[in-house]
mmCIF file of C-alpha atoms and ligand atoms in Angstrom:
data_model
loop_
_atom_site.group_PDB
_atom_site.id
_atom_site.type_symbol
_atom_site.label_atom_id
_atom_site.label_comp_id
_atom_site.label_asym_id
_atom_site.label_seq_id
_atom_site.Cartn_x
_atom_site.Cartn_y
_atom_site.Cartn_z
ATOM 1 C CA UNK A 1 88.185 114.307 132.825
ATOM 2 C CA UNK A 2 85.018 113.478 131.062
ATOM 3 C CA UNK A 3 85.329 112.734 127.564
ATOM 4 C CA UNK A 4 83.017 113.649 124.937
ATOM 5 C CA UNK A 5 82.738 111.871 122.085
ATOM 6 C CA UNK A 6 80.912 113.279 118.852
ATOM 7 C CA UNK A 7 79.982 111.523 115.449
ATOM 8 C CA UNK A 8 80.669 114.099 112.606
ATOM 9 C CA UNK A 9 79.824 113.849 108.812
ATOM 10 C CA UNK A 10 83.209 112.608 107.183
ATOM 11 C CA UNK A 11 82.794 113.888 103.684
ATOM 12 C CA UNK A 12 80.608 117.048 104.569
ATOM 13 C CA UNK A 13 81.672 118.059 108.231
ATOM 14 C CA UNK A 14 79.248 119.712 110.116
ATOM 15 C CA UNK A 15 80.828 123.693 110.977
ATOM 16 C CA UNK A 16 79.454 123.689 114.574
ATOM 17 C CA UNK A 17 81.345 120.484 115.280
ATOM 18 C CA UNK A 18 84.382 121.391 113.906
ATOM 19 C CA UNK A 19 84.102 124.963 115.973
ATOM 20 C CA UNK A 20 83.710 122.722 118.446
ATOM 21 C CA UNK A 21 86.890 121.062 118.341
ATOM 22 C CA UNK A 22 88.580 123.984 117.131
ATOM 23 C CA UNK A 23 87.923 126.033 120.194
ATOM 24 C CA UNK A 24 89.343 123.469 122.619
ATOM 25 C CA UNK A 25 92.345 123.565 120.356
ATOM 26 C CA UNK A 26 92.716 127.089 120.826
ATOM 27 C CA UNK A 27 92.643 126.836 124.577
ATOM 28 C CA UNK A 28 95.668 124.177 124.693
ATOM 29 C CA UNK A 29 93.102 121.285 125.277
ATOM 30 C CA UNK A 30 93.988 117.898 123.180
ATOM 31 C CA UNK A 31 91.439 116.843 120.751
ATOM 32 C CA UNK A 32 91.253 113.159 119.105
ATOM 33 C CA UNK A 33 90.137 113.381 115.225
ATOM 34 C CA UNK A 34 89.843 111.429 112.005
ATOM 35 C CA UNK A 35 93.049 111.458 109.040
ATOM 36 C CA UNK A 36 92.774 109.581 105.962
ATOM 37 C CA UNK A 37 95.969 107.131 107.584
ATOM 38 C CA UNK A 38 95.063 106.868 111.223
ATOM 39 C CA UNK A 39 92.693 108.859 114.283
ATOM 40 C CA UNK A 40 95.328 111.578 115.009
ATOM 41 C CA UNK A 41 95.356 112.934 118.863
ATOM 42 C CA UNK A 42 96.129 116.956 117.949
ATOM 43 C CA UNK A 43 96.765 120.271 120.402
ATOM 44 C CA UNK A 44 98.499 123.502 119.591
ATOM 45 C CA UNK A 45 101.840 122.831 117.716
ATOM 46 C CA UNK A 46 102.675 126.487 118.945
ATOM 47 C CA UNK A 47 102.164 125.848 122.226
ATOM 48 C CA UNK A 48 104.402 123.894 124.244
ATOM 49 C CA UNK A 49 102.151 123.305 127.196
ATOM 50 C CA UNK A 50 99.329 121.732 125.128
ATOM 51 C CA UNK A 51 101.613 119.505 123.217
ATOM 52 C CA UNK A 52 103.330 118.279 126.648
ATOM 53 C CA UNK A 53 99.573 117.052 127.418
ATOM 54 C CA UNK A 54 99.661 114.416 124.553
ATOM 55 C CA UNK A 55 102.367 112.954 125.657
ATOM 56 C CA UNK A 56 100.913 112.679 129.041
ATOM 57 C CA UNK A 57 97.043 111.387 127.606
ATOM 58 C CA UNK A 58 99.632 108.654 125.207
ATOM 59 C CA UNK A 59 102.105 107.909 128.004
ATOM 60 C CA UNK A 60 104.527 108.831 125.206
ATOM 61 C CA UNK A 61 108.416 108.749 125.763
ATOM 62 C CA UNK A 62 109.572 112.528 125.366
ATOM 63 C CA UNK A 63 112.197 111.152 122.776
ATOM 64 C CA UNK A 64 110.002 110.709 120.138
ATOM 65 C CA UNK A 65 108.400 114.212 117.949
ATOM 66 C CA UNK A 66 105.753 114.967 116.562
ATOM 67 C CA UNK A 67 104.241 115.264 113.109
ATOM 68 C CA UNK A 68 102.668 118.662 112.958
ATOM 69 C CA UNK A 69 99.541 118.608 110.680
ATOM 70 C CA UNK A 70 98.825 122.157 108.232
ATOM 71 C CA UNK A 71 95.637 122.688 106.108
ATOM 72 C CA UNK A 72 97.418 125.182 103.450
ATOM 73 C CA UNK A 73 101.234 124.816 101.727
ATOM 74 C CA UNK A 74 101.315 129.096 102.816
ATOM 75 C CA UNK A 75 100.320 127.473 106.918
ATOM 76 C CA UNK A 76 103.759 124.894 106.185
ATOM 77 C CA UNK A 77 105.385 127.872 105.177
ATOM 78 C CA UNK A 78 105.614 129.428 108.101
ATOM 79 C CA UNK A 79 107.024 126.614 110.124
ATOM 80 C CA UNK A 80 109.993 125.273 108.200
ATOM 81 C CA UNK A 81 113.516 126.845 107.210
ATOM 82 C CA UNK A 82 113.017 126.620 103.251
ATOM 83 C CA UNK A 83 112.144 123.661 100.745
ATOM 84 C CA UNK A 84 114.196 121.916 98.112
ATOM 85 C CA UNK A 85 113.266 121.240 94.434
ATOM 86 C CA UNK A 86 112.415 117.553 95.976
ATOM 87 C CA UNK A 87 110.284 118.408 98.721
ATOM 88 C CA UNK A 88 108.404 121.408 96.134
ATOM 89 C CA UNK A 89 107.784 118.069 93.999
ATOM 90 C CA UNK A 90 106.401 115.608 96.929
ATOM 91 C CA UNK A 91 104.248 118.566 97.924
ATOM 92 C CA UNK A 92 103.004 119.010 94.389
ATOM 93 C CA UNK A 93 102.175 115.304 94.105
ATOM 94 C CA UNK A 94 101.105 113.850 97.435
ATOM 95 C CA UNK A 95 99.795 116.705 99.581
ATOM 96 C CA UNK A 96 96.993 116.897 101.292
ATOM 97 C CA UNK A 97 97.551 112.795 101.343
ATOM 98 C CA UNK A 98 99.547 109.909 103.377
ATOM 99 C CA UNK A 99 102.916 111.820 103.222
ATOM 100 C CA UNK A 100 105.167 112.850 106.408
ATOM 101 C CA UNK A 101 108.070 115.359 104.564
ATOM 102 C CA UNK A 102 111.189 115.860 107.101
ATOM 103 C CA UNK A 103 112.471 119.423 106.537
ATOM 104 C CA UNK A 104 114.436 121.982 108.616
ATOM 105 C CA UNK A 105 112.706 123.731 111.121
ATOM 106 C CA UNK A 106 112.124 127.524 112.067
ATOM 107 C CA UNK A 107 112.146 129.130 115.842
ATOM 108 C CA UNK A 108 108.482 129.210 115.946
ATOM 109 C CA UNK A 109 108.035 125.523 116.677
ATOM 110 C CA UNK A 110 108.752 124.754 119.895
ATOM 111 C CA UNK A 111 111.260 121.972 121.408
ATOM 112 C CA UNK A 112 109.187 119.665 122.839
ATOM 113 C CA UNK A 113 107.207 118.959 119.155
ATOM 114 C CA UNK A 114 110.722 118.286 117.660
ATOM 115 C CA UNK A 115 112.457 116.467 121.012
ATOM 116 C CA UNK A 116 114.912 118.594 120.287
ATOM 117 C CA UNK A 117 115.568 117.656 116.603
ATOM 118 C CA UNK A 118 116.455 120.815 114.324
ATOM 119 C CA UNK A 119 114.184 118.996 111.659
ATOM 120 C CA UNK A 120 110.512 119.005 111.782
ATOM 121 C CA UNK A 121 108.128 116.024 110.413
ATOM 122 C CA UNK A 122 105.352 118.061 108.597
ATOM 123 C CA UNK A 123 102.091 116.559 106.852
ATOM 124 C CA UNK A 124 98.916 117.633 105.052
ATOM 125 C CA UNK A 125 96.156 115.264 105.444
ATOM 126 C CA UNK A 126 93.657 114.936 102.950
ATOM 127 C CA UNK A 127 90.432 114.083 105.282
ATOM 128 C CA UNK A 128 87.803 116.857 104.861
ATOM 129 C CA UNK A 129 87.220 116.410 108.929
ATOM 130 C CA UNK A 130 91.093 117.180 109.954
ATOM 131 C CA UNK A 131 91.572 119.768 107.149
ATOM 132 C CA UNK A 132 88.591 121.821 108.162
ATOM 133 C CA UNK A 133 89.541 121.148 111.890
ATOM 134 C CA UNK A 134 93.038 123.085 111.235
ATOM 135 C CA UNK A 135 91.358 125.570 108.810
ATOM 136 C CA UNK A 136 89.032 126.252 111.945
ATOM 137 C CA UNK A 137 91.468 126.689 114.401
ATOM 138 C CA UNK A 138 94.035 128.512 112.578
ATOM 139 C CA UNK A 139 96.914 126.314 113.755
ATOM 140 C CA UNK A 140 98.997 124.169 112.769
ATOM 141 C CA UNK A 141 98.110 120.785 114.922
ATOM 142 C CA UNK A 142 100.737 118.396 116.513
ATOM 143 C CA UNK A 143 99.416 115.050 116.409
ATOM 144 C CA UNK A 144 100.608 111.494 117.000
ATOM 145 C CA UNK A 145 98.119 108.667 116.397
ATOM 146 C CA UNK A 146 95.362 108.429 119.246
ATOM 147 C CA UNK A 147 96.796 105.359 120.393
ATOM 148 C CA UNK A 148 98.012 104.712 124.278
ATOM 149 C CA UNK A 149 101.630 104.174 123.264
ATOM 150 C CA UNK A 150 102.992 100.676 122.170
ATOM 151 C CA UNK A 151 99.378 100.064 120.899
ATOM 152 C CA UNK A 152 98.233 99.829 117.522
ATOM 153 C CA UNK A 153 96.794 103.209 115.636
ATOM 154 C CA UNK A 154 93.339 103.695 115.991
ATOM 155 C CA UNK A 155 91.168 102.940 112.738
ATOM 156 C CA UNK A 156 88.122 103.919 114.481
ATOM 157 C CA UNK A 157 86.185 106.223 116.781
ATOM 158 C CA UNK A 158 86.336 103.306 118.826
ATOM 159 C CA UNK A 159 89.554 102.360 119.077
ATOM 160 C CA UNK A 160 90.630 106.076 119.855
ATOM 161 C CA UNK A 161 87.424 105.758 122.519
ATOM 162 C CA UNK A 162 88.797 102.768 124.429
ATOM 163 C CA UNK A 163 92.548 104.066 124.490
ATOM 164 C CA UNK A 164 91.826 108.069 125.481
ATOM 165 C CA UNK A 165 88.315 107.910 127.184
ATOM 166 C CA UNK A 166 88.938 110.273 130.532
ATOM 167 C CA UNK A 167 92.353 111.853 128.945
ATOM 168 C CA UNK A 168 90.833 114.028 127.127
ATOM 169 C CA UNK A 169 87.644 116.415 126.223
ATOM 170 C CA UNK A 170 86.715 115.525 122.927
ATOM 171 C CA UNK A 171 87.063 112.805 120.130
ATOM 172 C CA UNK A 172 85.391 113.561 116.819
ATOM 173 C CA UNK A 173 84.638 110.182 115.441
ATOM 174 C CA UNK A 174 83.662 109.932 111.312
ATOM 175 C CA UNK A 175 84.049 106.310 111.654
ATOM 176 C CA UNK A 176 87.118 104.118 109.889
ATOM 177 C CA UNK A 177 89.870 105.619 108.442
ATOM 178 C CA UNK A 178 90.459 104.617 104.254
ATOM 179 C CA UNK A 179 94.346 104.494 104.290
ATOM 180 C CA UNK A 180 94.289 102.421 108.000
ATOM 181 C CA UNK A 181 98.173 102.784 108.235
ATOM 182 C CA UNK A 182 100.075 105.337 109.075
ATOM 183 C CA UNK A 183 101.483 107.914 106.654
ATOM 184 C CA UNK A 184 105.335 107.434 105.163
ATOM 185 C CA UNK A 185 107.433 109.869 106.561
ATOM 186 C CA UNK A 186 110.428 110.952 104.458
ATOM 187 C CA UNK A 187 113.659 112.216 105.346
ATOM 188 C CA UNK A 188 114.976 114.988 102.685
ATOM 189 C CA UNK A 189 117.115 116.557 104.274
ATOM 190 C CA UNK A 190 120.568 113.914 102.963
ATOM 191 C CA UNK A 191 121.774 113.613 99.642
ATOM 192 C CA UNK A 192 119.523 111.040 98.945
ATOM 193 C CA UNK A 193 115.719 110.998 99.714
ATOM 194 C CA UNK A 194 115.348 108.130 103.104
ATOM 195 C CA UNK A 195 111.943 106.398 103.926
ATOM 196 C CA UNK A 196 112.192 106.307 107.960
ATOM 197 C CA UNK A 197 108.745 104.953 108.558
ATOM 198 C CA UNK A 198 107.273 102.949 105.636
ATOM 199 C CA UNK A 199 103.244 104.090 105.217
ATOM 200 C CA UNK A 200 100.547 104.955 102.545
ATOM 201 C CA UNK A 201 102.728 105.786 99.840
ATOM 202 C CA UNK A 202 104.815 103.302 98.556
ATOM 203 C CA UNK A 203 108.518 103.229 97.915
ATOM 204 C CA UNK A 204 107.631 103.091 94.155
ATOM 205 C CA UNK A 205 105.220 105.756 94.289
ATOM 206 C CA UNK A 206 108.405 108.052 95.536
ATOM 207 C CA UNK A 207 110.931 106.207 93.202
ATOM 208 C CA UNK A 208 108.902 107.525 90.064
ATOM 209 C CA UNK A 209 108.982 110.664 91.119
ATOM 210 C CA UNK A 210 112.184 111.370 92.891
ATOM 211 C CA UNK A 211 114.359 108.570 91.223
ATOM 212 C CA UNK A 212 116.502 106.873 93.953
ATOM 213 C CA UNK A 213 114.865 106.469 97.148
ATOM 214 C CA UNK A 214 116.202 104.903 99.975
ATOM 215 C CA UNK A 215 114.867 103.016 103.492
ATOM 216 C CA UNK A 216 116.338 103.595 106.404
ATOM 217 C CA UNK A 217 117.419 99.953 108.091
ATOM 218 C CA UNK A 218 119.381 100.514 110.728
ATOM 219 C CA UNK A 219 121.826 97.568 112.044
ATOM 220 C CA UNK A 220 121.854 96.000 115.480
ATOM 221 C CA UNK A 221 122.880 99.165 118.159
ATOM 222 C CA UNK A 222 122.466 101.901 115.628
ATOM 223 C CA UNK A 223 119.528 104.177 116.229
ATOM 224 C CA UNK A 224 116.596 104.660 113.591
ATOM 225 C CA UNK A 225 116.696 107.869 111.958
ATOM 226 C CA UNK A 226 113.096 108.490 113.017
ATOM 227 C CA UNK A 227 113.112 107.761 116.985
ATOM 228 C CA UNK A 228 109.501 106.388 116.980
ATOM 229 C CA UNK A 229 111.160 103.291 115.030
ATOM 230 C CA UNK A 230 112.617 101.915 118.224
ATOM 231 C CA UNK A 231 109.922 101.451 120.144
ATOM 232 C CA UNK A 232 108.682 97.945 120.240
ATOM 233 C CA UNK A 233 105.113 99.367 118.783
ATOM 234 C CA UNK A 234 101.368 97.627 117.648
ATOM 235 C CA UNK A 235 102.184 94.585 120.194
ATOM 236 C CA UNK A 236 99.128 92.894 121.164
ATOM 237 C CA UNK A 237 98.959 91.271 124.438
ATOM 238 C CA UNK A 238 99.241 87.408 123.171
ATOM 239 C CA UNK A 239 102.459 85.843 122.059
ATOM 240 C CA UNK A 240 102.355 86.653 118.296
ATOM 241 C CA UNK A 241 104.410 84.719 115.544
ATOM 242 C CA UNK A 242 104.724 86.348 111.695
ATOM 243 C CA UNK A 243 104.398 83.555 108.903
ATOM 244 C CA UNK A 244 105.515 84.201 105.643
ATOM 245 C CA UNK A 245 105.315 81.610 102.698
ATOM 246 C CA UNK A 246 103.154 79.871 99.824
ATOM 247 C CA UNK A 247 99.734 79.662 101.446
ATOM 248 C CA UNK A 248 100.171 76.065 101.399
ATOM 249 C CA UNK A 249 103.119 75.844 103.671
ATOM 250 C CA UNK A 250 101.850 78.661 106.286
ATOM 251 C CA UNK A 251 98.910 76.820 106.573
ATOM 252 C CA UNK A 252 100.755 73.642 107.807
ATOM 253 C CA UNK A 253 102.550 75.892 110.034
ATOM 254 C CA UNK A 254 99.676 77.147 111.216
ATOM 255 C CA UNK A 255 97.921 73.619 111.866
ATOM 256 C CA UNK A 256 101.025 72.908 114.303
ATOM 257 C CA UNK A 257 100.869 75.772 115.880
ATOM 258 C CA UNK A 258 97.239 76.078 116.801
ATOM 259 C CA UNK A 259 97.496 72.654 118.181
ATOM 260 C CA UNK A 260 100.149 73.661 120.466
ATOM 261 C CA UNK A 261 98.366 76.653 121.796
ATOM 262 C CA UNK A 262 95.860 74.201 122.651
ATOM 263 C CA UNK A 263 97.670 72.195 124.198
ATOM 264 C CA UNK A 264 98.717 74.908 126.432
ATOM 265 C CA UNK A 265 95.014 76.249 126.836
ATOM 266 C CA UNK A 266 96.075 79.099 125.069
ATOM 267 C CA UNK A 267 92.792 80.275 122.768
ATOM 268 C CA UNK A 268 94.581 80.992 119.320
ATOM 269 C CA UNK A 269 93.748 84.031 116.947
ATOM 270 C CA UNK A 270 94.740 83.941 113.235
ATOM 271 C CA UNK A 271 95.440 86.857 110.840
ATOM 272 C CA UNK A 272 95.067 85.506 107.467
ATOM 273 C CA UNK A 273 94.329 86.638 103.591
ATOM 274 C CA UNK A 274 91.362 85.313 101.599
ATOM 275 C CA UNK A 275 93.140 82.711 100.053
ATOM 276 C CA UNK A 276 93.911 81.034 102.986
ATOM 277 C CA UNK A 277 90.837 81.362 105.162
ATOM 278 C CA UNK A 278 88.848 78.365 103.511
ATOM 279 C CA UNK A 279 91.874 76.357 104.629
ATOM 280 C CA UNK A 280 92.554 77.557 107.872
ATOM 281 C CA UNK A 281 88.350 77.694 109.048
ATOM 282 C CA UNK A 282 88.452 73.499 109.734
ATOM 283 C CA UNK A 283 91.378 73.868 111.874
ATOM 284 C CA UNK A 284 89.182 75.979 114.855
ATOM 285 C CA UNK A 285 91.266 78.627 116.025
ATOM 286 C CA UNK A 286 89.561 80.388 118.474
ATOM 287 C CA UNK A 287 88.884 83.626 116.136
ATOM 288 C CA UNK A 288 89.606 84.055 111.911
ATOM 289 C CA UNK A 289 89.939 87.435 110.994
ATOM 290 C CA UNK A 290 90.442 87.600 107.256
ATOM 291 C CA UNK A 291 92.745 91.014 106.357
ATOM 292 C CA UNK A 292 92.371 91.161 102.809
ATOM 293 C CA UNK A 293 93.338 89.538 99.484
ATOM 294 C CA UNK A 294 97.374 88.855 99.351
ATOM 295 C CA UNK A 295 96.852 90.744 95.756
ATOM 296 C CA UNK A 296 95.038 93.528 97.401
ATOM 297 C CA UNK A 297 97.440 95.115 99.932
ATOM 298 C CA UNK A 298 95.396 98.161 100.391
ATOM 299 C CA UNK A 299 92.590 95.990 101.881
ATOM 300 C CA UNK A 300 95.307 94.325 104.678
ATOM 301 C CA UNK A 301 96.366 97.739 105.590
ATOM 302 C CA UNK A 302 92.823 98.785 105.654
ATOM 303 C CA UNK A 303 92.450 95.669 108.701
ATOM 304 C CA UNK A 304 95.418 95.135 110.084
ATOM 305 C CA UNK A 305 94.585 97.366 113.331
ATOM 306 C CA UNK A 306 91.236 96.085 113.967
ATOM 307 C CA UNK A 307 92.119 92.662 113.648
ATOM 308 C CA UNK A 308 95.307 93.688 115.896
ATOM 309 C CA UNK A 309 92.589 94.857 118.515
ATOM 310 C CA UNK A 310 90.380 92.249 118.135
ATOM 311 C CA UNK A 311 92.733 89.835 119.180
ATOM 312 C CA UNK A 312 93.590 91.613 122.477
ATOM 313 C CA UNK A 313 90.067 92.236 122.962
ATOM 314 C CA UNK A 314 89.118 88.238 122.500
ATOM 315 C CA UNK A 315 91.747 87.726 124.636
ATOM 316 C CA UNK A 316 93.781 85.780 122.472
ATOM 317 C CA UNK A 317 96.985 84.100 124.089
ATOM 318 C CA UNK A 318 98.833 83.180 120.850
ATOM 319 C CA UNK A 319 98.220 85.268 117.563
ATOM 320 C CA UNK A 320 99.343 83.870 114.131
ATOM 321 C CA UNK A 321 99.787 86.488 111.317
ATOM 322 C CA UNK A 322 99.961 85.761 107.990
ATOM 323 C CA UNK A 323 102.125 88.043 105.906
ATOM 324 C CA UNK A 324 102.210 89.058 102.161
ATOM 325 C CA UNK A 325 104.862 90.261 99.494
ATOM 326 C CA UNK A 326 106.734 93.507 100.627
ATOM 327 C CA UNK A 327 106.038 94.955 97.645
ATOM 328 C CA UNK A 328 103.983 98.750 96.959
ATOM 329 C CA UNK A 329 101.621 99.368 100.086
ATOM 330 C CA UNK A 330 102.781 95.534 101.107
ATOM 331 C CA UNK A 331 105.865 96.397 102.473
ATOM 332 C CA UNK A 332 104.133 99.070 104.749
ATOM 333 C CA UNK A 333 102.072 96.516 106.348
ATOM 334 C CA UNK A 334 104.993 93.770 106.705
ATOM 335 C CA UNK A 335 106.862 96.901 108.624
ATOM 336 C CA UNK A 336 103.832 96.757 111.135
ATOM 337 C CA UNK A 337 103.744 92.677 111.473
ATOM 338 C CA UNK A 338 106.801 92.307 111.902
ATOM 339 C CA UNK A 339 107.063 94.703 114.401
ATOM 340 C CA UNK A 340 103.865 93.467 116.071
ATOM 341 C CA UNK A 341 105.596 89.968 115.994
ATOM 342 C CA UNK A 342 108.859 91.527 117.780
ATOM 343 C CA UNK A 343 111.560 88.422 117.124
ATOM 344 C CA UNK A 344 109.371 86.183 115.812
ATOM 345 C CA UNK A 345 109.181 85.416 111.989
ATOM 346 C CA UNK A 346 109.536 82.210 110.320
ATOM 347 C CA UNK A 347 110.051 82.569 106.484
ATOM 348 C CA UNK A 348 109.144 79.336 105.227
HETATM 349 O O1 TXA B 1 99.607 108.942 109.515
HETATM 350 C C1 TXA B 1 100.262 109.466 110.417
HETATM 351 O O2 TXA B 1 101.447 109.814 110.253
HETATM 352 C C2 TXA B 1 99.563 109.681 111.771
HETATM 353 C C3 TXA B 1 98.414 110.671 111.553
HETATM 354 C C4 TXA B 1 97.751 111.055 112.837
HETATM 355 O O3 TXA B 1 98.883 111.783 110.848
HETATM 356 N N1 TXA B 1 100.502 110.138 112.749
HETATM 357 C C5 TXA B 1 101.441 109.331 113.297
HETATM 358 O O4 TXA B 1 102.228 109.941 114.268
HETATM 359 O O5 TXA B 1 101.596 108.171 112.978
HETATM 360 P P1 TXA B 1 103.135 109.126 115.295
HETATM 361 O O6 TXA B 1 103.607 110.134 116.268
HETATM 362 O O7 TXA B 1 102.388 107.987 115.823
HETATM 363 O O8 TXA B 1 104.376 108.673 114.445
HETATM 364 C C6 TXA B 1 105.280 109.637 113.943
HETATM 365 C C7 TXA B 1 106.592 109.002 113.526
HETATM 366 C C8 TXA B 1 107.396 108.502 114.714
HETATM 367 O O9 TXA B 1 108.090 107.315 114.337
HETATM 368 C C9 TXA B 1 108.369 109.650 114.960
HETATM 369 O O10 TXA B 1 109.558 109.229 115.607
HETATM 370 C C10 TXA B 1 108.621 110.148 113.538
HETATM 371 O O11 TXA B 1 107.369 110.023 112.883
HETATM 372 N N2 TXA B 1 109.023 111.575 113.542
HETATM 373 C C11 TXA B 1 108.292 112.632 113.957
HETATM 374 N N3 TXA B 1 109.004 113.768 113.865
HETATM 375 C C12 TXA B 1 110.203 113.440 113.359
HETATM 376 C C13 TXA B 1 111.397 114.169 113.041
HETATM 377 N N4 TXA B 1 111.482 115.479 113.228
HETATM 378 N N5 TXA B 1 112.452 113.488 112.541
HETATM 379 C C14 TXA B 1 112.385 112.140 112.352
HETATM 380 N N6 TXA B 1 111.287 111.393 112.645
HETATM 381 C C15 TXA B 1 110.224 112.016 113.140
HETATM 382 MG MG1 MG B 2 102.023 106.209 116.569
#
């Protein structure tokens, strides 16, 4: 399949692009497009067939749903069984924006968006490019992240370009994404409100406004409550170890490390924060990407994918990641290190 790939105005989207996109929604086609979190690959959430094709284009296990995407709180209305005084407040506060709700589903969506789950994952996103994209079609839009699966989420028109290039017809590229994590999704459907994928809003955010808020940690055997949690996910190619510490002591770490990899003729990538860099430049890895301030969390969630990517793409053989403090948007992006790193984190 050839893929088309057009730039479109992310603040004032052209209408003929978006009718663009919209139509090949309408036919069950798949169609790659910008959020505010990550590059979301949408089709049809009414139509079976067309949602079958993403997981095809992702190489997706069928186990894991979908979030379905709406433009309007009346569109979510017609997909779910009902809302309670919690979800009426999240909706209030954090729609269109970086928040997944969990809620009971109707008939009308069908199996295959849900795996078979009688609760639905349901999001409004608050970039001008999907929400007119939805308004357009007049659908409510199934869509993972535009990622082959077990890769990172796609920041950019490139990213999604290099993963989906000859799956599908069109990408509509608006260039990086702000949030550049994925959105939280949150279970309400217990007695007590359950983060099952941490994201762009933060524990605290929810805390202040819904009082208790739990995350779901499952032990050893037990199965996540959100099945996408399982996956080993965001793993580069390279052997990848998480450090987490004073900057002075990951540095050290670092040091012995990179000298290893050497040793081994392994070319050694680092993922560091600001303060570190200066420290870490003398000791030559083979590529210094700098995410972001440790104060600024925002900013490492911002470049955690691309320098995720860039890694793979420099071929690096060993990746060391720096991490920072779990706390607010923090603990969002120490969900996707440390599942980048699989086993290995040293706290130290
Ligand atoms: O920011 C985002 O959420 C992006 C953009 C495109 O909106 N989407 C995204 O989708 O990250 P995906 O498919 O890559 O991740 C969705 C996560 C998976 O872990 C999945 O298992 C979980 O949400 N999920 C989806 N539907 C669910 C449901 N009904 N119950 C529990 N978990 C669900
Ligand atoms: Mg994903």
């Amino acid at each position: 399949m050839q893929t088309k790939r057009i730039y479109i105005d992310g603040i004032c989207p052209e209408i003929e692009l978006i009718q663009e996109g919209a139509h090949w929604l309408q036919v069950g086609e798949l169609v790659a497009f910008p959020t505010e979190t990550v590059y979301g690959l949408g089709a049809n959430a009414l139509d079976a067939l067309a949602c079958a094709k993403i997981f095809a284009a992702k190489g997706r296990p069928q186990d894991n749903p979908l979030i379905v995407h709406v433009c309007s709180r009346a569109m979510a209305d017609t997909l779910v069984d009902g809302w309670t005084a919690e979800a009426e407040l999240c909706v209030q506060h954090f729609w269109p924006g970086p928040l997944t709700l969990v809620l009971k589903k109707n008939s009308v969506i069908p199996d295959v968006v849900t795996a078979g789950l009688p609760h639905l994952a349901l999001r409004m996103p608050s970039h001008p490019v999907a929400l007119r994209l939805i308004e357009e079609a007049g659908l409510p839009i199934a869509a993972p992240s535009a990622n082959k699966s077990g890769k990172p989420s796609p920041t950019s028109g490139s990213h999604v370009w290099r993963d989906m290039k000859g799956k599908i017809p069109l990408i509509l590229d608006a260039g990086a994404c702000s949030v550049g994590l994925e959105s939280t999704v949150l279970d309400l459907s217990g007695d007590v409100p359950m983060i099952l994928r941490p994201g762009g809003i933060s524990r605290e955010q929810l805390e202040e406004l819904l009082g208790e808020v739990r995350v779901d940690t499952p032990r050893e055997n037990q199965a996540p409550k959100a099945p996408g949690m399982k996956y080993r996910h965001y793993a580069p190619q390279g052997e990848m170890i998480l450090l987490v510490g004073s900057s002075e002591h990951v540095v050290q770490r670092m040091d012995q490390e990179i000298r290893r990899g050497h040793a081994r003729l392994k070319k050694v990538g680092i993922l560091c924060t600001l303060e570190s860099a200066p420290f870490l430049h003398p000791l030559l890895p083979d590529l210094l990407f700098v995410l972001g301030s440790k104060d600024r969390p925002e900013e490492v969630a911002g470049s955690l994918f691309e320098g995720l990517r860039l890694c793979d793409e420099r071929g690096m053989g060993l990746i060391l990641a720096e991490g920072i403090e779990e706390a607010g948007l923090g603990a969002a992006v120490m969900n996707r290190l440390q599942k980048a790193a699989g086993q290995r984190i040293e706290y130290i």
